[in-house]
Amino acid sequence: MGEQQIYATLIGVVVVLVSFFVHHSRSAQPQMNYPIVSSAELSAASASLAKALPGSVFFGPHPIFVESIQSYWAMQERDIVPQCIVRPRSAREVATAIGIIKNDYDLRTRRGDVSLPFAIRSGGHSPIPGAANTDGGIVIDLRLLNQIVPSRDGLSVIIGSGARWLDVSSTLDNRGLAVAGGRNSAVGVGGLTLGGGISFFSPRVGFVCNNILSYEIVLADGTIVTVSASSNSGLWRALKGGSNNFGVVTSFIARSFPSTNIWSGFLYMTGSKSNQVIDAFHEFTQAKPGVYDEYAGGPLVCFSYLQKLGINVISTQLAYTKPVSWPACWAGFKSIGKLWSTIKIRSLTSATDELGKLSPPGLRDLFFTTTVKNDHATLMEIYAAYKRGAEAMRRVRGMTWTLTLQPLLLAMMRKGQPDSQGLATRTESLVIVLFTVVWKDTTDDELVDQTTRGIIRQIDQYAASRGTADTYRYLNDCASWQRPYDGYGAENKRFLQDMSRAYDPNGLFQRACVGGFKLDMDRISPLQPDLTNVTGQTMKRNTDLQS
C-alpha cells in the first residue's frame, strides 16, 4: 500500500510538471519580424479600408498588427502574415469593410483576376492554417465586438462574436445564469457557435447553436440583418452549423437559464487502466433516452502519449451541472480508481478555465475527427489505432498525441431548435472521436500529416466493415482535408447551398473568404436557389434577399 501511495504521488507530480512544461515551452516562441508595407504595395481594397476606417485598420509592424497575429492559438496560424488587419468597433464598421471587400471582389471577377482573400476572426483558436488568417490578404478581427448584455428578465443574453467563453461565463456566474457555451474558456464565441458547439449543458438543451435565438449578420452586400425564427428563418437555420458561408455574424442573442456552481474536473490514471475506462465510457453512452441523467456533461475520455517523457496517461473529464459530488451517473468511472483528481464543486468559469489552461497557445497543433456508433469492438480498435499512431510518431520532438472520446447522445441530437447538421434522423447514440497532435518543429509537419490521415482512414475502414461507421463529422474538430458538410447529408447540404445562393448570389463568402469549410458551390451549376426547405414549407423572400 505504501508503494502504491508513493507511485500515485509521483504520477500526480508528473502530471503537474507536464502541464507546467507544456505551458512554458509554448510561451517561449520566437517573435517574427513584420516588414512595413509601402503604399505602392497595398492592394486597392486595403488602401480603401485604411481611408474609410481610420483607427481601425493596421499594417505591420504596428503593435496592434503584431499582437493580433501573435495571439492566434496555433503556431500554423501565427506563421501567416496578412496585408492588413481590420479591427471593427461596431457592426456598422464591419458593414463598411465588407462593402469595400465586395466592390474589390466584383471588380476582380469582371476582369477575370484572382480574388483578394479575406478571413474572419473571432477567438482565433482553430489549428487549421488559414482558418482565421490569410497570407497577403485582409483579416477582419472581431475581438473588439465582445459585449455581453444579459436581459433584465434573465431569459437571454446578447453576446458579441469576438468575445471568449471566459468573458461570457464570468459575467453570468455572478447573476446565477448560464448559456449553452464552450467548455474551453479560451475559445471564441463566433467560431464555436457557428460550427455547432458542444457544451456541458448539451445533454439538457442540445448543441450551442440550438440555443441561439437570433443573429446580427452583415451580408455580402454590406447590409446588416437580424436573423431569427420569424425573420429570414431559412438563414437562421443555416447558421446553426453553417459556419462563415453566409456573412459576418457580429452578435448573437442566446437563451439563458438559471445555473449554480457545477461539479467538474479531471481524473488522472495510468495507461494500464485503458480497458476499464473504455468499458465505463461504452456503458455510459449506452444509456437510453429517459434513463440517462441530463445533468451529466461529458465524459471526455482522453488517452495521451507524452513523447518527452515516453509515457501514456489517461485523463477523464467529468461534469455534472448541479453542485452534487459523485452523482450516480458517474459510478462506472469512480469504481476504476484514480491517481490524481481535480474534481470539485466550482463555478462554470473555473471549470472552463481548467480546460483552457490545459491547452495553452503557441505550438503546432492538429485536430481531426470521425464518428462511430457506440460499439465496444470499434472503440477498442480506435484505441489500437491510437497506439499505432504513437509508435509511428514517437520521434516527433515535443509531441503530445491524444485520443479523445465523447458521447453524442441521441437525446442531445433532438433538443433545442432545428439546425443544419442532419442529426435528427439518427436512431442511436454516437461517439465523436477526436485526435489531437501537438508538436514543435515544421520539419515534422509532413510525418504528422501522413500519419494522422492514415490513422483516420484505418478507423473509417474498420467501422465501415463492421457496420458501425457514421457519416457525421463535428465541424469544429475537423482537419482542413475533411468534409463536414458531406456528413450533414445531401438534403441538408443542398439546403445550405440554396441559402448561400439566396444571400450571397455572387459567391463572395465561397470564393474570397477563407476558412470555415466551403459548400462546393463551384462543383454544381449555378441554378436559381430552391427556397423550399426540408420541411416542405416555402420561405418568403424579404427585401434583404432582393438587394
C-alpha positions as CSV (number, residue, x, y, z in Angstrom):
1,M,0.0,0.0,0.0
2,G,2.9,2.4,0.8
3,E,4.4,1.8,-2.6
4,Q,1.1,2.5,-4.3
5,Q,0.7,5.7,-2.5
6,I,4.2,6.8,-3.4
7,Y,3.5,5.9,-7.1
8,A,0.3,7.8,-7.1
9,T,2.1,10.9,-5.7
10,L,4.8,10.6,-8.3
11,I,2.3,10.3,-11.1
12,G,0.5,13.4,-9.8
13,V,3.7,15.3,-9.7
14,V,4.4,14.2,-13.3
15,V,1.0,15.5,-14.5
16,V,1.7,18.9,-12.9
17,L,5.2,19.1,-14.3
18,V,4.0,18.1,-17.8
19,S,1.3,20.8,-17.7
20,F,4.0,23.3,-16.5
21,F,6.4,22.2,-19.2
22,V,3.9,22.4,-22.0
23,H,2.7,25.9,-20.9
24,H,6.2,27.3,-20.7
25,S,7.5,25.7,-23.9
26,R,4.6,27.2,-25.8
27,S,5.2,30.6,-24.3
28,A,8.9,30.8,-25.4
29,Q,8.3,31.1,-29.1
30,P,10.5,33.5,-31.3
31,Q,8.9,36.7,-32.5
32,M,8.6,37.3,-36.2
33,N,9.5,40.5,-38.0
34,Y,6.8,42.2,-40.0
35,P,8.1,44.5,-42.7
36,I,6.5,47.8,-43.4
37,V,4.2,47.7,-46.4
38,S,4.7,50.6,-48.8
39,S,1.8,52.5,-50.3
40,A,2.8,51.1,-53.7
41,E,2.5,47.5,-52.4
42,L,-1.0,48.0,-50.9
43,S,-4.0,46.5,-52.7
44,A,-6.7,48.9,-53.6
45,A,-9.0,47.3,-51.1
46,S,-6.5,47.7,-48.2
47,A,-5.9,51.4,-49.1
48,S,-9.7,52.0,-49.3
49,L,-10.2,50.3,-45.9
50,A,-7.5,52.5,-44.3
51,K,-9.1,55.6,-45.7
52,A,-12.7,54.6,-44.7
53,L,-11.9,53.3,-41.3
54,P,-9.0,55.3,-39.8
55,G,-8.0,54.0,-36.4
56,S,-9.4,50.5,-37.2
57,V,-7.0,49.3,-39.9
58,F,-3.5,48.2,-39.1
59,F,-0.4,47.2,-41.0
60,G,2.9,45.7,-40.0
61,P,4.9,46.3,-37.9
62,H,2.3,48.3,-35.8
63,P,2.0,46.8,-32.3
64,I,-1.7,46.0,-32.8
65,F,-1.0,44.2,-36.0
66,V,1.8,42.2,-34.3
67,E,-0.4,41.4,-31.2
68,S,-3.2,40.2,-33.4
69,I,-1.0,37.7,-35.2
70,Q,0.9,36.6,-32.1
71,S,-2.4,35.9,-30.3
72,Y,-3.6,33.1,-32.5
73,W,-3.7,29.8,-30.6
74,A,-1.8,27.6,-33.1
75,M,1.6,28.3,-34.5
76,Q,0.4,27.5,-38.0
77,E,-1.9,30.5,-37.9
78,R,0.9,32.7,-36.5
79,D,3.1,31.8,-39.4
80,I,0.7,33.5,-41.8
81,V,1.1,37.2,-42.4
82,P,-1.9,39.2,-43.9
83,Q,-1.5,42.5,-45.7
84,C,-3.7,44.4,-43.2
85,I,-5.9,43.7,-40.1
86,V,-9.3,45.4,-39.6
87,R,-10.5,45.7,-36.0
88,P,-14.0,46.9,-36.3
89,R,-15.7,48.6,-33.3
90,S,-19.3,48.1,-34.4
91,A,-21.4,46.2,-36.9
92,R,-21.5,49.3,-39.0
93,E,-17.7,49.2,-39.4
94,V,-17.9,45.6,-40.3
95,A,-20.5,46.5,-43.0
96,T,-18.2,49.2,-44.3
97,A,-15.3,46.7,-44.5
98,I,-17.4,44.1,-46.3
99,G,-18.7,46.7,-48.7
100,I,-15.2,47.6,-49.7
101,I,-14.1,44.0,-50.0
102,K,-17.2,43.1,-52.1
103,N,-16.5,46.0,-54.5
104,D,-13.0,44.8,-54.9
105,Y,-14.2,41.2,-55.4
106,D,-16.7,42.3,-58.1
107,L,-14.1,44.3,-60.0
108,R,-11.6,41.4,-59.9
109,T,-14.4,39.0,-61.0
110,R,-15.3,41.2,-64.0
111,R,-11.6,41.3,-65.0
112,G,-11.1,37.6,-64.5
113,D,-8.5,38.2,-61.8
114,V,-7.9,36.2,-58.7
115,S,-9.9,37.3,-55.7
116,L,-8.2,39.1,-52.8
117,P,-8.6,36.7,-49.9
118,F,-10.1,37.8,-46.6
119,A,-10.5,36.0,-43.3
120,I,-12.9,36.4,-40.3
121,R,-11.5,36.0,-36.9
122,S,-13.4,35.5,-33.6
123,G,-11.2,33.8,-31.0
124,G,-8.5,32.5,-33.4
125,H,-8.5,29.1,-31.7
126,S,-8.6,26.9,-34.7
127,P,-5.4,24.9,-35.6
128,I,-6.2,24.9,-39.3
129,P,-3.8,27.2,-41.2
130,G,-5.9,29.9,-42.9
131,A,-9.0,29.2,-40.8
132,A,-9.0,32.8,-39.5
133,N,-5.9,34.3,-41.2
134,T,-4.8,34.8,-44.8
135,D,-1.4,35.3,-46.4
136,G,-1.2,38.7,-48.0
137,G,-5.0,39.3,-47.6
138,I,-7.3,41.1,-45.2
139,V,-8.2,39.8,-41.7
140,I,-11.4,41.1,-40.0
141,D,-10.6,40.7,-36.3
142,L,-13.8,40.8,-34.4
143,R,-12.4,40.7,-30.9
144,L,-13.5,44.3,-30.1
145,L,-17.1,43.1,-30.6
146,N,-17.1,41.4,-27.2
147,Q,-20.2,42.8,-25.5
148,I,-22.1,40.6,-23.1
149,V,-25.5,42.1,-22.1
150,P,-27.9,39.9,-20.1
151,S,-31.6,40.7,-20.5
152,R,-33.5,42.1,-17.5
153,D,-35.7,39.0,-17.3
154,G,-32.7,36.6,-17.3
155,L,-34.0,34.7,-20.3
156,S,-31.5,35.8,-22.9
157,V,-28.1,37.5,-23.4
158,I,-26.5,39.5,-26.2
159,I,-23.0,38.1,-26.9
160,G,-20.6,39.7,-29.3
161,S,-18.9,37.4,-31.8
162,G,-15.5,38.5,-30.7
163,A,-16.0,37.5,-27.0
164,R,-14.4,34.4,-25.5
165,W,-16.4,32.0,-23.4
166,L,-14.4,33.1,-20.3
167,D,-16.0,36.5,-20.7
168,V,-19.4,35.0,-21.0
169,S,-19.3,32.7,-18.1
170,S,-17.6,35.2,-15.7
171,T,-20.3,37.8,-16.5
172,L,-23.2,35.3,-16.0
173,D,-21.8,33.4,-13.0
174,N,-22.4,36.4,-10.8
175,R,-26.0,36.6,-11.9
176,G,-26.8,32.9,-11.3
177,L,-27.2,32.4,-15.0
178,A,-25.6,30.4,-17.8
179,V,-25.9,29.7,-21.5
180,A,-25.0,26.7,-23.6
181,G,-21.5,27.7,-24.4
182,G,-18.0,26.4,-24.9
183,R,-16.2,24.2,-22.4
184,N,-12.8,25.8,-23.0
185,S,-12.6,29.4,-21.7
186,A,-10.1,30.5,-24.3
187,V,-12.2,29.6,-27.4
188,G,-14.1,32.4,-29.2
189,V,-17.8,32.6,-29.3
190,G,-18.3,33.1,-33.0
191,G,-16.4,30.1,-34.4
192,L,-17.7,27.5,-31.9
193,T,-21.3,28.6,-32.2
194,L,-21.4,28.7,-36.0
195,G,-19.8,25.2,-36.1
196,G,-22.5,23.7,-33.9
197,G,-20.8,23.8,-30.5
198,I,-20.9,21.3,-27.6
199,S,-21.5,22.4,-24.0
200,F,-21.6,21.0,-20.5
201,F,-25.3,21.7,-20.8
202,S,-25.8,20.0,-24.2
203,P,-27.4,16.8,-22.7
204,R,-30.2,19.1,-21.3
205,V,-30.5,21.7,-24.1
206,G,-28.7,20.4,-27.3
207,F,-25.9,22.0,-29.2
208,V,-24.8,25.6,-28.6
209,C,-26.3,26.5,-31.9
210,N,-29.7,25.1,-30.9
211,N,-30.0,27.8,-28.3
212,I,-29.4,30.9,-30.4
213,L,-32.5,33.0,-30.6
214,S,-31.2,35.4,-33.2
215,Y,-28.1,36.6,-35.1
216,E,-27.0,40.0,-36.2
217,I,-25.2,39.4,-39.5
218,V,-23.5,41.5,-42.2
219,L,-24.4,40.1,-45.6
220,A,-22.2,40.1,-48.7
221,D,-23.9,43.3,-50.0
222,G,-23.0,45.1,-46.7
223,T,-26.5,45.2,-45.2
224,I,-26.9,44.4,-41.5
225,V,-29.7,41.9,-40.9
226,T,-31.3,40.4,-37.9
227,V,-32.0,36.7,-38.4
228,S,-34.4,34.7,-36.2
229,A,-37.1,32.1,-36.4
230,S,-39.6,34.8,-37.6
231,S,-37.2,36.8,-39.8
232,N,-35.0,35.2,-42.5
233,S,-35.9,31.8,-41.0
234,G,-34.1,29.8,-43.6
235,L,-30.8,31.6,-42.9
236,W,-31.5,31.3,-39.2
237,R,-31.4,27.5,-39.6
238,A,-28.4,27.5,-42.0
239,L,-26.3,29.5,-39.5
240,K,-26.8,26.6,-37.0
241,G,-23.8,24.6,-38.2
242,G,-23.2,26.5,-41.5
243,S,-20.0,28.3,-40.3
244,N,-18.9,31.5,-42.2
245,N,-20.6,30.7,-45.5
246,F,-23.3,33.4,-45.4
247,G,-21.9,36.6,-43.9
248,V,-20.1,38.0,-40.9
249,V,-22.1,37.4,-37.7
250,T,-21.4,40.3,-35.3
251,S,-23.5,39.2,-32.4
252,F,-25.8,36.5,-31.1
253,I,-28.8,36.5,-28.7
254,A,-28.5,33.3,-26.8
255,R,-31.1,31.7,-24.5
256,S,-30.0,31.9,-20.9
257,F,-31.3,29.9,-17.9
258,P,-30.7,29.7,-14.1
259,S,-27.5,27.9,-13.1
260,T,-25.5,27.4,-9.9
261,N,-22.0,26.0,-9.4
262,I,-21.2,22.7,-11.1
263,W,-19.2,19.6,-10.2
264,S,-16.3,19.2,-12.6
265,G,-12.7,18.2,-13.1
266,F,-10.3,15.5,-14.3
267,L,-9.4,12.0,-13.1
268,Y,-5.9,11.1,-14.0
269,M,-4.9,7.4,-14.4
270,T,-2.1,5.3,-15.8
271,G,-2.4,3.9,-19.3
272,S,-2.9,0.4,-17.8
273,K,-6.5,1.4,-17.0
274,S,-7.4,1.8,-20.7
275,N,-9.7,-1.2,-21.0
276,Q,-11.6,-0.3,-17.8
277,V,-12.1,3.3,-18.9
278,I,-13.3,2.3,-22.4
279,D,-15.8,-0.2,-20.7
280,A,-17.1,2.6,-18.5
281,F,-17.4,5.0,-21.4
282,H,-19.3,2.4,-23.5
283,E,-21.7,1.6,-20.7
284,F,-22.4,5.3,-20.0
285,T,-23.1,6.1,-23.7
286,Q,-25.5,3.1,-24.0
287,A,-28.0,4.9,-21.7
288,K,-31.4,5.2,-23.4
289,P,-33.3,8.5,-23.6
290,G,-35.3,8.9,-20.5
291,V,-32.8,6.9,-18.5
292,Y,-29.6,8.9,-18.7
293,D,-29.1,11.9,-16.4
294,E,-29.4,15.1,-18.4
295,Y,-27.2,16.9,-15.9
296,A,-24.2,14.7,-16.8
297,G,-21.9,16.7,-19.1
298,G,-19.4,14.5,-20.9
299,P,-17.4,12.5,-20.3
300,L,-14.3,13.5,-22.2
301,V,-12.1,10.4,-22.1
302,C,-8.5,11.3,-23.2
303,F,-5.6,8.9,-23.8
304,S,-2.3,10.9,-24.2
305,Y,1.2,9.8,-25.2
306,L,3.8,12.3,-23.9
307,Q,6.8,11.9,-26.1
308,K,9.1,13.9,-23.9
309,L,8.5,11.5,-21.0
310,G,7.7,8.4,-23.0
311,I,4.6,7.6,-21.0
312,N,0.8,7.2,-21.6
313,V,-1.6,9.0,-19.3
314,I,-5.4,8.8,-19.2
315,S,-7.3,11.9,-18.2
316,T,-11.1,11.8,-17.9
317,Q,-13.1,15.0,-17.7
318,L,-16.4,14.6,-15.8
319,A,-19.0,17.3,-15.2
320,Y,-22.4,17.5,-13.5
321,T,-24.3,20.7,-14.0
322,K,-25.6,20.8,-10.4
323,P,-23.5,21.2,-7.2
324,V,-23.6,17.4,-6.4
325,S,-20.5,15.4,-5.7
326,W,-20.2,12.0,-7.5
327,P,-23.7,11.6,-8.8
328,A,-24.8,8.0,-9.6
329,C,-24.3,8.5,-13.3
330,W,-20.5,8.6,-12.9
331,A,-20.3,5.5,-10.7
332,G,-18.6,3.5,-13.5
333,F,-15.7,5.8,-13.6
334,K,-15.5,6.2,-9.8
335,S,-15.0,2.4,-9.4
336,I,-11.9,2.4,-11.6
337,G,-9.9,4.5,-9.1
338,K,-7.6,7.3,-9.7
339,L,-4.0,8.5,-9.2
340,W,-4.9,12.2,-9.2
341,S,-8.1,14.2,-9.3
342,T,-9.1,17.9,-9.7
343,I,-12.8,17.2,-9.5
344,K,-14.7,19.6,-7.2
345,I,-17.7,21.8,-7.0
346,R,-16.8,25.1,-8.7
347,S,-18.1,27.9,-10.9
348,L,-18.7,27.3,-14.5
349,T,-15.9,29.8,-15.2
350,S,-13.5,27.7,-13.1
351,A,-14.5,24.6,-15.0
352,T,-14.0,26.0,-18.4
353,D,-10.7,27.7,-17.4
354,E,-9.3,24.4,-16.3
355,L,-9.7,23.0,-19.9
356,G,-8.4,26.3,-21.3
357,K,-5.2,26.1,-19.3
358,L,-4.5,22.5,-20.3
359,S,-4.2,23.7,-24.0
360,P,-2.2,26.9,-23.8
361,P,-1.2,28.6,-27.1
362,G,2.0,28.6,-29.1
363,L,2.8,25.2,-30.7
364,R,1.9,23.4,-33.9
365,D,-1.5,21.7,-33.4
366,L,-3.7,19.5,-35.5
367,F,-7.3,18.2,-34.9
368,F,-9.0,15.5,-36.9
369,T,-12.2,13.6,-36.2
370,T,-14.6,10.8,-37.2
371,T,-17.8,9.5,-35.8
372,V,-18.8,5.9,-35.0
373,K,-21.6,4.0,-33.3
374,N,-21.2,3.1,-29.7
375,D,-19.8,-0.4,-30.4
376,H,-17.3,-1.8,-27.9
377,A,-15.1,-3.6,-30.5
378,T,-14.9,-0.4,-32.6
379,L,-13.8,1.6,-29.6
380,M,-11.1,-0.9,-28.9
381,E,-9.9,-0.7,-32.5
382,I,-9.8,3.1,-32.2
383,Y,-7.6,2.7,-29.1
384,A,-5.3,0.3,-31.0
385,A,-5.1,2.8,-33.8
386,Y,-4.1,5.5,-31.3
387,K,-1.3,3.2,-30.1
388,R,-0.1,2.7,-33.6
389,G,0.0,6.4,-34.2
390,A,2.0,7.0,-31.0
391,E,4.6,4.4,-32.2
392,A,4.8,6.0,-35.7
393,M,5.4,9.5,-34.3
394,R,7.5,8.6,-31.2
395,R,10.4,10.6,-32.6
396,V,8.5,13.8,-33.3
397,R,10.1,16.3,-31.0
398,G,7.9,17.8,-28.2
399,M,4.9,15.7,-29.4
400,T,1.7,15.1,-27.4
401,W,-0.6,12.7,-29.1
402,T,-4.2,12.4,-27.7
403,L,-7.3,10.4,-28.5
404,T,-10.5,11.9,-27.0
405,L,-13.8,10.0,-27.0
406,Q,-17.0,11.9,-26.2
407,P,-20.7,10.7,-26.4
408,L,-23.1,12.2,-28.8
409,L,-26.3,11.1,-27.1
410,L,-29.5,10.6,-29.0
411,A,-31.5,12.9,-26.8
412,M,-28.9,15.7,-27.3
413,M,-29.4,15.5,-31.1
414,R,-33.1,16.1,-30.7
415,K,-33.1,19.0,-28.3
416,G,-33.4,22.7,-29.0
417,Q,-34.1,24.5,-32.2
418,P,-33.7,22.9,-35.7
419,D,-30.2,23.1,-37.2
420,S,-28.4,22.1,-40.4
421,Q,-26.3,19.3,-39.1
422,G,-28.6,16.4,-40.2
423,L,-28.6,14.5,-36.9
424,A,-32.3,14.5,-36.2
425,T,-32.7,11.3,-38.2
426,R,-30.3,9.2,-36.1
427,T,-31.8,6.4,-34.1
428,E,-29.0,5.7,-31.7
429,S,-26.3,7.5,-29.7
430,L,-22.9,8.0,-31.4
431,V,-19.3,8.6,-30.4
432,I,-17.3,11.6,-31.6
433,V,-13.7,10.5,-32.0
434,L,-11.2,13.3,-31.8
435,F,-7.4,13.0,-32.3
436,T,-5.1,15.9,-31.5
437,V,-1.4,16.3,-32.1
438,V,0.9,18.9,-30.6
439,W,4.5,19.3,-31.8
440,K,7.3,21.8,-32.2
441,D,9.1,21.7,-35.5
442,T,8.0,22.4,-39.0
443,T,10.3,19.6,-40.2
444,D,7.8,17.1,-38.7
445,D,4.7,18.6,-40.4
446,E,4.7,16.0,-43.2
447,L,5.1,13.0,-41.0
448,V,2.3,14.2,-38.7
449,D,0.0,14.8,-41.6
450,Q,0.7,11.5,-43.3
451,T,0.3,9.5,-40.0
452,T,-2.9,11.2,-39.0
453,R,-4.5,10.7,-42.4
454,G,-3.6,7.0,-42.3
455,I,-5.0,6.6,-38.8
456,I,-8.4,8.1,-39.6
457,R,-8.5,6.0,-42.9
458,Q,-7.9,2.8,-40.9
459,I,-10.6,3.6,-38.4
460,D,-13.2,4.5,-41.0
461,Q,-12.4,1.3,-43.0
462,Y,-12.8,-0.8,-39.9
463,A,-16.0,0.9,-38.8
464,A,-17.5,0.5,-42.3
465,S,-16.6,-3.2,-42.4
466,R,-18.3,-3.7,-39.1
467,G,-21.4,-1.6,-39.9
468,T,-20.5,0.9,-37.1
469,A,-19.5,3.9,-39.3
470,D,-21.4,7.2,-39.3
471,T,-21.1,10.0,-41.9
472,Y,-21.4,12.9,-39.4
473,R,-18.2,14.9,-38.7
474,Y,-18.3,17.5,-36.0
475,L,-17.2,20.6,-37.9
476,N,-15.2,22.3,-35.1
477,D,-13.0,19.2,-34.8
478,C,-12.3,18.6,-38.5
479,A,-8.9,18.9,-40.2
480,S,-8.6,21.0,-43.3
481,W,-8.8,18.0,-45.6
482,Q,-12.1,16.7,-44.1
483,R,-15.6,17.4,-45.5
484,P,-18.0,18.0,-42.7
485,Y,-20.9,19.2,-44.9
486,D,-21.0,15.8,-46.7
487,G,-21.7,14.3,-43.3
488,Y,-24.8,16.6,-42.9
489,G,-26.5,14.6,-45.7
490,A,-27.2,15.5,-49.3
491,E,-30.5,17.3,-48.5
492,N,-29.0,19.5,-45.8
493,K,-26.0,20.3,-47.9
494,R,-28.3,21.3,-50.8
495,F,-30.3,23.5,-48.3
496,L,-27.1,25.3,-47.3
497,Q,-26.1,25.8,-50.9
498,D,-29.5,27.3,-51.6
499,M,-29.1,29.7,-48.7
500,S,-25.7,30.7,-50.0
501,R,-27.1,31.5,-53.4
502,A,-30.0,33.4,-51.9
503,Y,-28.0,35.6,-49.6
504,D,-24.6,35.7,-51.4
505,P,-25.5,35.3,-55.1
506,N,-22.1,36.3,-56.3
507,G,-20.2,33.9,-54.1
508,L,-18.1,36.4,-52.0
509,F,-18.0,34.1,-49.0
510,Q,-17.5,31.0,-51.1
511,R,-14.6,32.2,-53.2
512,A,-12.9,35.1,-51.4
513,C,-13.5,34.3,-47.7
514,V,-11.0,31.7,-46.5
515,G,-11.6,29.2,-43.7
516,G,-14.8,27.7,-42.3
517,F,-15.2,24.8,-44.8
518,K,-17.0,25.7,-48.0
519,L,-20.1,24.3,-49.7
520,D,-18.7,23.1,-53.1
521,M,-20.7,25.8,-54.9
522,D,-18.4,25.7,-57.9
523,R,-19.0,21.9,-58.4
524,I,-22.6,22.4,-59.3
525,S,-24.4,24.5,-61.9
526,P,-25.4,28.0,-60.7
527,L,-29.2,27.4,-60.8
528,Q,-31.7,29.6,-59.2
529,P,-32.0,28.8,-55.5
530,D,-34.7,26.3,-54.4
531,L,-36.3,28.1,-51.5
532,T,-38.3,25.2,-50.3
533,N,-36.8,24.0,-47.1
534,V,-36.6,20.4,-46.0
535,T,-39.9,20.6,-44.1
536,G,-41.7,21.4,-47.3
537,Q,-42.6,24.9,-46.2
538,T,-41.8,27.7,-48.7
539,M,-39.7,30.6,-47.5
540,K,-40.8,34.1,-48.3
541,R,-38.1,36.4,-49.6
542,N,-38.0,39.7,-47.9
543,T,-36.3,42.9,-49.1
544,D,-33.0,41.8,-47.8
545,L,-33.0,38.9,-50.3
546,Q,-33.9,41.2,-53.2
547,S,-30.9,43.5,-53.0
